[in-house]
């Protein structure tokens, strides 16, 4: 797996895929959390879920931050490394310490986008997502246990 960043191209590819996904799927937040909880049912208890038919509290804010960080990381913005490390440190207070959780969350996010793109999803999108998720999650690995930066 390559973690080499290709800022301009990857940012444009992520943006284009997210635009298409939003146009087709509307609010993708519930689908991302549902997919993540299929991968990691044990993670559901970490969140505050007042209504099981709805995504957890704060999840929209979390997705908003993830999308911003992913895009800003791809664009090479320098604040990303320290902010991502802070997120990972703060999340330990929510019992989120396993770096694999981050990998699986981003895989769920990528898979929801890929499904919404359907036949429009291709190797170019897949490679951009792989590179940029790995680049973002590298900062989590720095403060947590090593390993599992690959989405597969
Ligand atoms: C790039 C990755 C992530 C970012 C940027 C991020 C960001 C955030 C933010 C900003 C909040 C606060 C939401 C609010 O103000 O209400 C939050 C809450 C939370 N996040 Fe994340 N998050 C990430 C990954 C994860 C992962 C992988 C998990 C795994 C389970 C997780 C679990 C939680 C939990 C349990 C809360 C508290 C929700 C609650 O109060 O019920 N986060 N996250």
Coordinates of N, CA, C and O and ligand atoms in Angstrom, one line a residue:
X1 N 0.8 -1.2 0.0 CA 0.0 0.0 0.0 C 0.9 1.2 0.0 O 1.8 1.4 0.8
X2 N 0.6 2.2 -0.9 CA 1.3 3.4 -0.9 C 0.7 4.5 0.0 O -0.5 4.6 0.0
X3 N 1.5 5.2 0.8 CA 0.9 6.3 1.6 C 1.4 7.6 1.0 O 1.3 8.6 1.6
X4 N 2.0 7.6 -0.2 CA 2.4 8.8 -0.9 C 1.2 9.7 -1.1 O 0.2 9.2 -1.7
X5 N 1.3 10.9 -0.7 CA 0.1 11.8 -1.0 C 0.2 12.4 -2.4 O 1.3 12.7 -2.8
X6 N -0.9 12.6 -3.0 CA -1.0 13.3 -4.3 C -2.0 14.4 -4.1 O -3.1 14.3 -4.6
X7 N -1.6 15.5 -3.4 CA -2.6 16.4 -2.9 C -3.6 16.9 -3.9 O -4.8 16.7 -3.6
X8 N -3.3 17.5 -5.0 CA -4.3 18.1 -5.8 C -5.2 17.1 -6.4 O -6.4 17.2 -6.3
X9 N -4.6 16.0 -7.0 CA -5.5 15.0 -7.6 C -6.4 14.3 -6.6 O -7.6 14.1 -6.9
X10 N -5.8 13.9 -5.5 CA -6.6 13.1 -4.5 C -7.7 14.0 -3.9 O -8.8 13.5 -3.7
X11 N -7.4 15.2 -3.6 CA -8.4 16.1 -3.0 C -9.6 16.2 -4.0 O -10.7 16.2 -3.6
X12 N -9.3 16.4 -5.3 CA -10.3 16.5 -6.3 C -11.1 15.2 -6.4 O -12.3 15.3 -6.6
X13 N -10.4 14.1 -6.3 CA -11.1 12.8 -6.5 C -12.0 12.6 -5.3 O -13.2 12.1 -5.4
X14 N -11.5 12.9 -4.1 CA -12.4 12.7 -2.9 C -13.6 13.6 -2.9 O -14.7 13.2 -2.7
X15 N -13.3 14.8 -3.3 CA -14.4 15.8 -3.4 C -15.5 15.3 -4.4 O -16.7 15.4 -4.2
X16 N -15.0 14.9 -5.6 CA -16.0 14.5 -6.6 C -16.8 13.3 -6.2 O -18.0 13.2 -6.4
X17 N -16.1 12.3 -5.5 CA -16.9 11.1 -5.1 C -17.9 11.5 -4.0 O -19.0 10.9 -4.0
X18 N -17.5 12.4 -3.1 CA -18.4 12.8 -2.0 C -19.6 13.6 -2.6 O -20.7 13.4 -2.1
X19 N -19.3 14.4 -3.6 CA -20.4 15.1 -4.2 C -21.4 14.2 -4.9 O -22.6 14.3 -4.7
X20 N -20.9 13.2 -5.6 CA -21.8 12.2 -6.2 C -22.6 11.4 -5.2 O -23.8 11.2 -5.3
X21 N -21.9 11.0 -4.1 CA -22.5 10.2 -3.1 C -23.6 11.0 -2.4 O -24.7 10.5 -2.1
X22 N -23.4 12.3 -2.1 CA -24.4 13.1 -1.4 C -25.6 13.4 -2.4 O -26.7 13.4 -1.9
X23 N -25.3 13.5 -3.7 CA -26.4 13.8 -4.6 C -27.3 12.5 -4.7 O -28.5 12.7 -4.8
X24 N -26.7 11.4 -4.6 CA -27.5 10.1 -4.7 C -28.0 9.6 -3.4 O -29.1 9.0 -3.3
X25 N -27.3 9.9 -2.3 CA -27.7 9.3 -1.0 C -28.2 10.3 0.0 O -28.6 9.8 1.1
X26 N -28.1 11.6 -0.3 CA -28.5 12.5 0.7 C -27.6 12.5 1.9 O -26.4 12.5 1.7
X27 N -28.2 12.4 3.1 CA -27.3 12.3 4.3 C -26.8 10.9 4.5 O -27.5 10.0 4.7
X28 N -25.5 10.8 4.3 CA -24.9 9.5 4.3 C -24.5 9.0 5.7 O -24.0 7.9 5.9
X29 N -24.6 10.0 6.7 CA -24.2 9.7 8.1 C -24.8 8.4 8.6 O -24.0 7.5 9.1
X30 N -26.1 8.2 8.6 CA -26.7 7.0 9.2 C -26.1 5.7 8.5 O -25.9 4.7 9.2
X31 N -25.9 5.8 7.2 CA -25.4 4.6 6.5 C -24.0 4.3 6.9 O -23.6 3.1 7.0
X32 N -23.2 5.3 7.1 CA -21.8 5.0 7.5 C -21.8 4.4 8.9 O -21.0 3.4 9.1
X33 N -22.5 4.9 9.9 CA -22.5 4.4 11.2 C -23.1 2.9 11.2 O -22.6 2.0 11.9
X34 N -24.2 2.7 10.4 CA -24.8 1.4 10.3 C -23.7 0.4 9.8 O -23.6 -0.7 10.4
X35 N -23.0 0.8 8.8 CA -22.0 -0.1 8.2 C -20.9 -0.4 9.2 O -20.4 -1.5 9.3
X36 N -20.5 0.7 9.9 CA -19.4 0.5 10.9 C -19.8 -0.4 12.0 O -19.1 -1.3 12.4
X37 N -21.1 -0.3 12.4 CA -21.6 -1.2 13.5 C -21.7 -2.6 13.1 O -21.7 -3.5 13.9
X38 N -21.9 -2.8 11.8 CA -21.9 -4.2 11.3 C -20.5 -4.8 11.4 O -20.3 -5.9 11.8
X39 N -19.5 -3.9 11.1 CA -18.1 -4.4 11.2 C -17.7 -4.6 12.6 O -16.9 -5.5 13.0
X40 N -18.2 -3.6 13.5 CA -17.8 -3.6 14.9 C -19.0 -3.4 15.8 O -19.2 -2.3 16.3
X41 N -19.8 -4.5 16.0 CA -21.0 -4.3 16.8 C -20.6 -3.9 18.2 O -21.3 -3.2 18.9
X42 N -19.4 -4.3 18.7 CA -18.9 -4.0 20.0 C -18.7 -2.5 20.2 O -18.7 -2.0 21.4
X43 N -18.6 -1.7 19.1 CA -18.3 -0.3 19.2 C -19.6 0.5 19.5 O -19.5 1.6 20.0
X44 N -20.7 -0.1 19.3 CA -22.0 0.6 19.4 C -22.1 1.1 20.9 O -22.6 2.2 21.1
X45 N -21.7 0.3 21.8 CA -21.9 0.7 23.2 C -21.0 1.9 23.6 O -21.2 2.5 24.7
X46 N -20.1 2.3 22.8 CA -19.2 3.4 23.1 C -19.9 4.7 22.9 O -19.6 5.8 23.4
X47 N -21.0 4.7 22.0 CA -21.7 5.9 21.7 C -22.9 6.0 22.5 O -23.5 5.1 23.1
X48 N -23.4 7.3 22.6 CA -24.7 7.6 23.3 C -25.8 7.4 22.2 O -25.8 8.2 21.3
X49 N -26.6 6.4 22.4 CA -27.7 6.1 21.5 C -29.1 6.2 22.1 O -29.6 5.2 22.6
X50 N -29.7 7.4 22.2 CA -31.0 7.5 22.9 C -32.1 6.9 22.1 O -33.0 6.4 22.7
X51 N -32.0 6.8 20.8 CA -33.0 6.1 19.9 C -32.3 5.2 19.0 O -31.6 5.6 18.1
X52 N -32.5 3.9 19.2 CA -31.8 2.9 18.3 C -32.1 3.0 16.8 O -31.4 2.4 16.0
X53 N -33.2 3.6 16.5 CA -33.5 3.8 15.1 C -32.8 4.9 14.4 O -32.8 5.2 13.2
X54 N -32.1 5.7 15.3 CA -31.3 6.9 14.8 C -29.8 6.7 15.0 O -29.5 5.9 15.9
X55 N -29.0 7.4 14.2 CA -27.6 7.3 14.5 C -27.2 7.9 15.9 O -28.1 8.7 16.4
X56 N -26.1 7.6 16.5 CA -25.7 8.1 17.8 C -25.7 9.6 17.9 O -25.5 10.3 16.9
X57 N -25.8 10.1 19.1 CA -25.6 11.6 19.4 C -24.2 12.0 18.9 O -23.3 11.3 19.2
X58 N -24.1 13.2 18.4 CA -22.8 13.7 18.0 C -22.2 13.2 16.8 O -21.1 13.5 16.4
X59 N -22.9 12.2 16.2 CA -22.3 11.5 15.0 C -22.2 12.4 13.8 O -21.3 12.3 13.0
X60 N -23.2 13.4 13.6 CA -23.1 14.3 12.5 C -21.8 15.2 12.7 O -21.1 15.4 11.7
X61 N -21.6 15.7 13.9 CA -20.4 16.5 14.1 C -19.1 15.7 13.9 O -18.2 16.2 13.3
X62 N -19.1 14.4 14.3 CA -18.0 13.6 14.1 C -17.7 13.4 12.6 O -16.6 13.5 12.1
X63 N -18.8 13.1 11.8 CA -18.6 12.9 10.4 C -18.1 14.2 9.7 O -17.3 14.2 8.8
X64 N -18.7 15.4 10.2 CA -18.3 16.7 9.6 C -16.8 16.9 9.8 O -16.0 17.3 8.9
X65 N -16.3 16.5 11.0 CA -14.8 16.7 11.3 C -14.0 15.7 10.5 O -12.9 16.1 10.0
X66 N -14.5 14.5 10.3 CA -13.7 13.5 9.5 C -13.6 14.0 8.1 O -12.5 13.9 7.5
X67 N -14.7 14.4 7.5 CA -14.7 14.9 6.1 C -13.7 16.1 6.0 O -12.9 16.1 5.1
X68 N -13.8 17.0 6.9 CA -12.9 18.2 6.8 C -11.5 17.7 6.9 O -10.6 18.2 6.2
X69 N -11.2 16.8 7.9 CA -9.8 16.4 8.1 C -9.3 15.6 6.9 O -8.1 15.8 6.5
X70 N -10.1 14.8 6.3 CA -9.7 14.0 5.1 C -9.4 14.9 4.0 O -8.3 14.8 3.3
X71 N -10.3 15.9 3.7 CA -10.0 16.8 2.6 C -8.8 17.7 2.9 O -8.0 18.0 2.0
X72 N -8.7 18.2 4.1 CA -7.6 19.1 4.4 C -6.3 18.4 4.5 O -5.2 18.9 4.1
X73 N -6.3 17.1 4.9 CA -5.1 16.3 4.8 C -4.7 16.1 3.4 O -3.5 16.3 3.0
X74 N -5.6 15.8 2.5 CA -5.3 15.6 1.1 C -4.8 16.9 0.5 O -4.0 16.9 -0.4
X75 N -5.3 18.0 1.0 CA -4.8 19.3 0.4 C -3.5 19.8 1.1 O -3.0 20.8 0.8
X76 N -3.0 18.9 2.0 CA -1.7 19.2 2.6 C -1.7 20.3 3.7 O -0.7 20.9 4.0
X77 N -2.9 20.5 4.3 CA -2.9 21.6 5.4 C -2.2 21.1 6.6 O -2.4 20.0 7.1
X78 N -1.3 22.0 7.1 CA -0.4 21.5 8.2 C -1.0 21.3 9.6 O -0.5 20.6 10.4
X79 N -2.2 21.8 9.8 CA -2.8 21.7 11.2 C -3.3 20.2 11.4 O -3.5 19.8 12.5
X80 N -3.4 19.5 10.3 CA -4.1 18.2 10.4 C -3.4 17.2 11.3 O -4.0 16.6 12.2
X81 N -2.1 17.2 11.3 CA -1.3 16.2 12.1 C -1.6 16.4 13.6 O -2.0 15.5 14.3
X82 N -1.5 17.6 14.1 CA -1.6 17.9 15.5 C -3.1 17.7 15.9 O -3.4 17.2 17.0
X83 N -4.0 18.1 15.0 CA -5.5 18.0 15.4 C -5.9 16.6 15.4 O -6.6 16.1 16.3
X84 N -5.4 15.8 14.5 CA -5.8 14.4 14.4 C -5.2 13.6 15.7 O -5.9 12.8 16.3
X85 N -4.0 14.0 16.1 CA -3.4 13.4 17.3 C -4.2 13.8 18.5 O -4.5 13.0 19.4
X86 N -4.7 15.1 18.6 CA -5.5 15.5 19.7 C -6.9 14.7 19.7 O -7.3 14.3 20.8
X87 N -7.5 14.5 18.5 CA -8.7 13.7 18.5 C -8.4 12.3 19.0 O -9.2 11.8 19.8
X88 N -7.3 11.7 18.6 CA -7.1 10.4 19.1 C -6.8 10.3 20.6 O -7.3 9.4 21.2
X89 N -6.1 11.3 21.1 CA -5.9 11.4 22.6 C -7.2 11.6 23.3 O -7.6 10.9 24.2
X90 N -8.1 12.5 22.8 CA -9.4 12.8 23.4 C -10.3 11.6 23.4 O -11.0 11.3 24.3
X91 N -10.2 10.9 22.3 CA -11.1 9.7 22.1 C -10.8 8.6 23.1 O -11.6 7.7 23.4
X92 N -9.6 8.6 23.6 CA -9.2 7.6 24.7 C -10.2 7.8 25.9 O -10.5 6.8 26.6
X93 N -10.6 9.0 26.1 CA -11.6 9.2 27.2 C -12.9 8.6 26.9 O -13.7 8.3 27.8
X94 N -13.2 8.4 25.6 CA -14.5 7.7 25.2 C -14.2 6.2 25.0 O -14.9 5.5 24.3
X95 N -13.1 5.7 25.5 CA -12.7 4.3 25.4 C -12.4 3.9 24.0 O -12.5 2.7 23.6
X96 N -12.0 4.8 23.1 CA -11.7 4.5 21.8 C -10.1 4.6 21.7 O -9.6 5.7 21.5
X97 N -9.5 3.5 21.9 CA -8.0 3.5 21.9 C -7.5 2.6 20.8 O -6.3 2.8 20.3
X98 N -8.3 1.6 20.4 CA -7.8 0.6 19.4 C -7.7 1.3 18.0 O -8.7 1.7 17.5
X99 N -6.5 1.5 17.4 CA -6.4 2.1 16.1 C -7.1 1.4 15.0 O -7.5 2.1 14.0
X100 N -7.4 0.1 15.2 CA -8.2 -0.6 14.2 C -9.6 0.0 14.0 O -10.2 0.0 12.9
X101 N -10.1 0.5 15.1 CA -11.5 1.1 15.0 C -11.5 2.3 14.0 O -12.4 2.4 13.2
X102 N -10.4 3.0 14.0 CA -10.3 4.1 13.0 C -10.3 3.6 11.6 O -10.9 4.1 10.7
X103 N -9.5 2.6 11.4 CA -9.3 2.0 10.1 C -10.7 1.4 9.6 O -11.1 1.6 8.5
X104 N -11.4 0.8 10.5 CA -12.7 0.2 10.2 C -13.7 1.3 9.9 O -14.6 1.1 9.1
X105 N -13.7 2.4 10.7 CA -14.6 3.4 10.5 C -14.4 4.0 9.1 O -15.4 4.3 8.3
X106 N -13.2 4.3 8.7 CA -12.9 4.9 7.4 C -13.2 3.9 6.3 O -13.7 4.3 5.2
X107 N -13.1 2.6 6.6 CA -13.4 1.6 5.5 C -15.0 1.6 5.3 O -15.4 1.5 4.2
X108 N -15.7 1.8 6.4 CA -17.2 1.8 6.3 C -17.6 3.1 5.5 O -18.5 3.0 4.7
X109 N -16.9 4.2 5.8 CA -17.2 5.4 5.1 C -16.9 5.3 3.6 O -17.8 5.5 2.8
X110 N -15.7 4.7 3.3 CA -15.3 4.5 1.9 C -16.3 3.6 1.2 O -16.7 3.8 0.0
X111 N -16.7 2.5 1.9 CA -17.6 1.5 1.3 C -19.0 2.1 1.0 O -19.6 1.8 0.0
X112 N -19.5 3.0 1.9 CA -20.8 3.6 1.6 C -20.7 4.5 0.4 O -21.6 4.5 -0.5
X113 N -19.6 5.3 0.3 CA -19.4 6.1 -0.9 C -19.3 5.3 -2.1 O -20.0 5.6 -3.2
X114 N -18.5 4.2 -2.1 CA -18.3 3.3 -3.2 C -19.7 2.7 -3.7 O -20.0 2.7 -4.9
X115 N -20.5 2.3 -2.7 CA -21.8 1.7 -3.1 C -22.7 2.7 -3.8 O -23.4 2.4 -4.7
X116 N -22.7 4.0 -3.3 CA -23.5 5.0 -3.9 C -23.0 5.3 -5.3 O -23.8 5.7 -6.2
X117 N -21.7 5.3 -5.5 CA -21.2 5.6 -6.8 C -21.5 4.4 -7.8 O -21.6 4.6 -9.0
X118 N -21.6 3.2 -7.3 CA -21.9 2.1 -8.1 C -20.9 1.9 -9.3 O -19.7 1.9 -9.1
X119 N -21.5 1.9 -10.5 CA -20.6 1.7 -11.7 C -19.6 2.9 -11.9 O -18.7 2.7 -12.6
X120 N -19.9 4.0 -11.2 CA -19.0 5.1 -11.4 C -17.8 5.0 -10.5 O -16.8 5.8 -10.6
X121 N -17.8 4.1 -9.5 CA -16.6 3.9 -8.6 C -15.6 3.2 -9.4 O -15.9 2.3 -10.2
X122 N -14.3 3.6 -9.3 CA -13.3 2.9 -10.1 C -12.0 2.9 -9.3 O -11.9 3.4 -8.2
X123 N -11.0 2.3 -9.9 CA -9.7 2.1 -9.3 C -9.0 3.5 -8.9 O -8.3 3.6 -7.9
X124 N -9.3 4.5 -9.7 CA -8.7 5.8 -9.4 C -9.3 6.4 -8.1 O -8.5 6.9 -7.3
X125 N -10.6 6.3 -8.0 CA -11.2 6.7 -6.7 C -10.7 5.9 -5.6 O -10.4 6.4 -4.5
X126 N -10.7 4.6 -5.8 CA -10.3 3.6 -4.7 C -8.9 3.9 -4.2 O -8.6 4.0 -3.0
X127 N -8.0 4.2 -5.2 CA -6.6 4.5 -4.8 C -6.5 5.8 -4.0 O -5.7 5.9 -3.1
X128 N -7.2 6.8 -4.5 CA -7.2 8.1 -3.8 C -7.7 7.9 -2.3 O -7.1 8.5 -1.4
X129 N -8.8 7.2 -2.2 CA -9.3 7.0 -0.8 C -8.3 6.2 0.0 O -8.1 6.5 1.2
X130 N -7.7 5.2 -0.5 CA -6.8 4.4 0.2 C -5.6 5.2 0.7 O -5.2 5.2 1.8
X131 N -5.1 6.0 -0.2 CA -3.9 6.8 0.1 C -4.2 7.8 1.2 O -3.5 8.0 2.1
X132 N -5.4 8.5 1.0 CA -5.7 9.6 1.9 C -6.2 9.2 3.3 O -5.9 9.8 4.3
X133 N -6.9 8.0 3.3 CA -7.2 7.5 4.6 C -6.0 7.0 5.4 O -5.8 7.3 6.6
X134 N -5.1 6.4 4.6 CA -3.8 6.0 5.3 C -3.0 7.2 5.8 O -2.5 7.1 6.9
X135 N -3.0 8.2 5.0 CA -2.2 9.4 5.4 C -2.8 10.1 6.6 O -2.1 10.5 7.5
X136 N -4.2 10.1 6.7 CA -4.8 10.7 7.9 C -4.6 9.8 9.1 O -4.3 10.3 10.2
X137 N -4.8 8.5 8.9 CA -4.7 7.6 10.1 C -3.3 7.4 10.6 O -3.1 6.9 11.7
X138 N -2.3 7.8 9.8 CA -0.9 7.7 10.2 C -0.8 8.5 11.5 O 0.0 8.1 12.4
X139 N -1.5 9.6 11.7 CA -1.3 10.4 12.9 C -1.9 9.7 14.1 O -1.5 9.9 15.2
X140 N -3.0 8.9 13.9 CA -3.5 8.1 15.0 C -2.5 7.0 15.4 O -2.3 6.8 16.6
X141 N -1.9 6.4 14.4 CA -1.0 5.3 14.7 C 0.2 5.9 15.5 O 0.7 5.1 16.4
X142 N 0.5 7.1 15.3 CA 1.7 7.7 16.0 C 1.4 7.7 17.5 O 2.4 7.7 18.3
X143 N 0.2 7.9 18.0 CA -0.1 8.0 19.4 C -0.7 6.7 20.0 O -0.9 6.6 21.1
X144 N -1.0 5.8 19.1 CA -1.6 4.5 19.5 C -0.7 3.3 19.1 O 0.4 3.5 18.7
X145 N -1.3 2.1 19.2 CA -0.5 1.0 18.8 C -0.2 1.0 17.3 O -1.0 1.5 16.6
X146 N 0.9 0.4 16.9 CA 1.2 0.4 15.4 C 0.3 -0.6 14.7 O -0.2 -1.5 15.3
X147 N 0.3 -0.4 13.3 CA -0.4 -1.4 12.5 C -1.7 -0.9 12.0 O -2.3 0.1 12.4
X148 N -2.2 -1.7 11.0 CA -3.6 -1.6 10.5 C -4.0 -0.2 9.9 O -5.0 0.3 10.1
X149 N -3.0 0.3 9.1 CA -3.4 1.6 8.4 C -4.1 1.3 7.1 O -4.7 2.2 6.5
X150 N -4.1 0.0 6.6 CA -4.7 -0.3 5.3 C -6.2 -0.5 5.5 O -6.6 -1.2 6.5
X151 N -7.0 -0.1 4.6 CA -8.4 -0.2 4.7 C -8.9 -1.6 4.4 O -10.0 -1.9 4.8
X152 N -8.2 -2.4 3.8 CA -8.7 -3.7 3.4 C -8.6 -4.7 4.5 O -7.8 -4.6 5.4
Ligands
LIG1 C1 -10.8 10.6 12.0 C2 -11.5 10.0 12.9 C3 -12.4 10.7 13.9 C4 -12.7 12.0 14.1 C5 -12.2 13.2 13.4 C6 -13.7 12.0 15.2 C7 -14.3 13.2 15.7 C8 -15.2 13.2 16.8 C9 -15.8 14.4 17.3 C10 -15.5 15.8 16.8 C11 -16.6 14.0 18.3 C12 -17.4 14.9 19.2 C13 -18.9 15.0 18.7 C14 -19.7 16.0 19.6 O1 -19.2 17.1 19.8 O2 -20.8 15.7 20.0 C15 -16.5 12.6 18.4 C16 -17.2 11.9 19.4 C17 -17.1 10.5 19.5 N1 -16.3 9.6 18.7 FE1 -15.2 10.2 17.1 N2 -14.0 10.8 15.6 C18 -13.2 9.9 14.8 C19 -13.2 8.5 14.9 C20 -13.9 7.8 15.8 C21 -13.8 6.3 15.9 C22 -13.1 5.4 14.9 C23 -14.6 6.0 16.9 C24 -14.8 4.5 17.3 C25 -15.8 4.0 18.0 C26 -15.1 7.2 17.5 C27 -16.0 7.2 18.6 C28 -16.5 8.4 19.2 C29 -17.3 8.4 20.3 C30 -17.7 7.1 21.2 C31 -17.7 9.7 20.5 C32 -18.6 10.2 21.7 C33 -20.0 10.2 21.1 C34 -21.0 10.3 22.3 O3 -20.9 11.2 23.1 O4 -21.9 9.5 22.3 N3 -14.7 8.2 16.8 N4 -15.7 12.1 17.5

